[in-house]
Tab-separated table of C-alpha atoms in Angstrom:
chain	number	residue	atom	x	y	z
R	29	MET	CA	0.087	-0.118	-0.362
R	30	ASP	CA	1.448	3.253	-0.762
R	31	SER	CA	0.528	6.430	1.245
R	32	ILE	CA	1.687	10.039	1.730
R	33	TRP	CA	3.410	10.874	4.623
R	34	LEU	CA	2.824	8.085	7.241
R	35	THR	CA	2.720	4.517	6.583
R	36	GLY	CA	-0.934	2.617	6.012
R	37	ALA	CA	-0.852	1.290	9.508
R	38	GLU	CA	-0.394	4.979	11.004
R	39	TRP	CA	-3.244	6.220	8.669
R	40	LEU	CA	-5.327	3.840	10.107
R	41	ALA	CA	-3.721	4.174	14.171
R	42	VAL	CA	-4.407	8.117	12.947
R	43	LEU	CA	-8.064	7.298	12.356
R	44	ARG	CA	-8.623	5.140	15.353
R	45	ILE	CA	-7.056	7.704	17.583
R	46	GLY	CA	-9.458	10.597	15.528
R	47	LEU	CA	-12.446	8.175	16.512
R	48	GLY	CA	-11.113	7.975	20.375
R	49	LEU	CA	-10.952	11.740	20.364
R	50	TRP	CA	-14.480	11.709	18.984
R	51	TRP	CA	-16.143	9.797	21.684
R	52	LEU	CA	-13.834	11.838	24.345
R	53	GLU	CA	-15.422	14.924	22.889
R	54	SER	CA	-19.028	12.965	23.251
R	55	TRP	CA	-18.319	12.314	26.744
R	56	ARG	CA	-16.943	16.014	27.661
R	57	HIS	CA	-19.450	18.063	26.092
R	58	LYS	CA	-22.476	16.253	28.187
R	59	ASP	CA	-24.093	17.609	31.263
R	60	LYS	CA	-23.339	14.937	33.575
R	61	LYS	CA	-25.161	16.785	36.215
R	62	GLY	CA	-28.456	16.533	34.272
R	63	TRP	CA	-27.729	12.843	33.532
R	64	PHE	CA	-26.959	12.062	37.029
R	65	GLU	CA	-28.779	14.287	38.930
R	66	ARG	CA	-31.847	14.943	36.973
R	67	GLY	CA	-31.863	12.016	34.110
R	68	THR	CA	-31.986	14.450	31.124
R	69	GLY	CA	-30.514	11.892	28.713
R	70	ILE	CA	-32.291	9.233	29.764
R	71	ALA	CA	-35.632	11.380	29.845
R	72	TRP	CA	-35.128	12.443	26.631
R	73	ALA	CA	-34.175	8.853	24.917
R	74	SER	CA	-37.559	7.907	26.731
R	75	ASP	CA	-39.376	10.640	24.822
R	76	VAL	CA	-37.592	9.456	21.569
R	77	ALA	CA	-38.547	5.861	21.950
R	78	ALA	CA	-42.259	6.474	23.179
R	79	GLU	CA	-42.608	8.142	19.765
R	80	HIS	CA	-40.300	5.887	17.705
R	81	ARG	CA	-42.589	3.853	14.865
R	82	TRP	CA	-40.687	0.590	15.671
R	83	HIS	CA	-42.469	-1.611	18.501
R	84	ALA	CA	-39.300	-3.409	18.663
R	85	VAL	CA	-37.835	0.222	19.721
R	86	ARG	CA	-40.140	1.085	21.933
R	87	SER	CA	-40.659	-2.236	23.700
R	88	GLY	CA	-37.102	-3.037	23.996
R	89	PHE	CA	-36.673	0.742	25.654
R	90	ASP	CA	-39.355	-0.085	28.354
R	91	ALA	CA	-37.530	-3.631	28.915
R	92	VAL	CA	-34.054	-2.368	29.311
R	93	VAL	CA	-33.401	1.202	29.970
R	94	ALA	CA	-36.779	2.808	31.667
R	95	PRO	CA	-36.717	0.446	34.303
R	96	ARG	CA	-33.155	1.296	35.165
R	97	PRO	CA	-33.236	5.298	34.460
R	98	LYS	CA	-30.562	5.933	36.560
R	99	VAL	CA	-27.720	3.032	35.577
R	100	MET	CA	-28.566	3.687	32.117
R	101	ALA	CA	-27.231	7.027	32.415
R	102	TYR	CA	-23.987	6.088	33.907
R	103	VAL	CA	-23.438	3.113	31.427
R	104	VAL	CA	-24.045	5.545	28.571
R	105	VAL	CA	-21.811	8.056	29.824
R	106	TYR	CA	-19.120	6.162	31.234
R	107	ALA	CA	-19.026	4.062	27.973
R	108	GLU	CA	-18.448	6.900	25.621
R	109	LEU	CA	-15.345	7.535	28.198
R	110	ALA	CA	-13.714	4.380	27.738
R	111	LEU	CA	-14.485	3.995	24.188
R	112	GLY	CA	-12.595	6.907	23.794
R	113	LEU	CA	-9.871	6.053	26.198
R	114	GLY	CA	-9.448	2.327	24.693
R	115	LEU	CA	-9.259	4.195	21.163
R	116	VAL	CA	-6.976	6.705	21.511
R	117	ALA	CA	-4.921	4.438	23.790
R	118	GLY	CA	-5.164	1.567	21.639
R	119	PHE	CA	-5.935	-0.837	24.701
R	120	LEU	CA	-8.494	-3.679	24.046
R	121	THR	CA	-8.815	-1.584	20.708
R	122	PRO	CA	-10.833	-4.472	19.014
R	123	VAL	CA	-13.125	-4.981	22.009
R	124	ALA	CA	-13.709	-0.734	21.829
R	125	LEU	CA	-14.277	-0.760	18.387
R	126	VAL	CA	-17.296	-3.866	18.189
R	127	GLY	CA	-18.381	-1.479	21.788
R	128	GLY	CA	-18.720	1.331	19.903
R	129	LEU	CA	-20.056	0.128	16.713
R	130	LEU	CA	-22.770	-1.423	19.039
R	131	LEU	CA	-23.553	2.266	20.369
R	132	ASN	CA	-23.950	4.150	17.661
R	133	LEU	CA	-26.343	1.211	16.059
R	134	LEU	CA	-28.210	1.815	18.934
R	135	TYR	CA	-28.132	5.663	19.276
R	136	LEU	CA	-28.902	5.202	15.060
R	137	VAL	CA	-31.915	3.090	15.327
R	138	LEU	CA	-33.041	5.112	18.528
R	139	MET	CA	-32.794	8.467	16.414
R	140	ILE	CA	-33.653	7.528	13.087
R	141	HIS	CA	-35.890	10.225	12.334
R	142	ASP	CA	-32.987	12.619	14.058
R	143	TRP	CA	-31.252	13.415	10.400
R	144	ALA	CA	-28.660	15.953	12.349
R	145	GLU	CA	-27.749	12.843	14.327
R	146	GLN	CA	-27.352	10.235	11.692
R	147	GLY	CA	-24.557	11.480	9.836
R	148	GLN	CA	-22.423	11.191	12.895
R	149	ASN	CA	-23.631	8.037	14.051
R	150	ALA	CA	-23.020	6.666	10.309
R	151	MET	CA	-19.494	7.931	10.110
R	152	MET	CA	-18.661	6.816	13.331
R	153	ALA	CA	-19.782	3.356	12.800
R	154	LEU	CA	-18.336	3.251	9.650
R	155	ILE	CA	-14.994	4.282	10.798
R	156	SER	CA	-15.071	1.633	13.679
R	157	LEU	CA	-15.979	-1.130	10.863
R	158	VAL	CA	-12.592	-0.114	8.919
R	159	ALA	CA	-10.751	0.292	11.951
R	160	LEU	CA	-11.950	-3.349	13.083
R	161	PHE	CA	-11.088	-4.998	9.742
R	162	ALA	CA	-7.941	-3.174	8.986
R	163	MET	CA	-6.418	-4.054	12.393
R	164	SER	CA	-5.906	-0.166	13.358
R	165	TRP	CA	-3.981	-1.718	16.924
R	166	GLN	CA	-0.927	-2.639	14.713
R	167	THR	CA	0.841	0.801	15.199
R	168	TRP	CA	0.725	3.431	18.086
R	169	SER	CA	-1.252	1.088	20.402
R	170	LEU	CA	-0.905	-0.307	24.072
R	171	ASP	CA	-2.218	-3.930	22.375
R	172	ASP	CA	0.738	-3.576	19.920
R	173	ALA	CA	3.181	-2.550	23.188
R	174	LEU	CA	1.950	-5.791	24.784
R	175	GLY	CA	1.355	-8.086	21.924
R	176	LEU	CA	-2.466	-8.300	21.987
R	177	PHE	CA	-4.386	-9.504	19.136
R	178	GLY	CA	-1.812	-10.115	17.155
């Protein structure tokens, strides 16, 4: 593979790190006090799910998220932090990429009618797939330094 300035593996590491920074920004800009103390994030998602045209989304939200809004708020917020840190550091990278892909797909399905969010979630999911199948942890990662996922 020919590339300019960096090797192909290094460009894939840049892509992985950029995706990690995107997750960290998603975590950073969240109103954590609102999410944890007032339940704003889960309340918003509940409103979106209640109006969703797909029954599976409504019933899935009611079964999994609605009974435990406080726990789910922590799960969502700290999952974004963990994904960001894992991808930037390149630690447990395949796990972080699959986890991020699943979270983006969940966001995509929940907000299927919110065009502003669709592009972000679709692009993050695409980057996750490319970084996963190209094994982007081979360069500039703790996984490589520790000999993980050879």
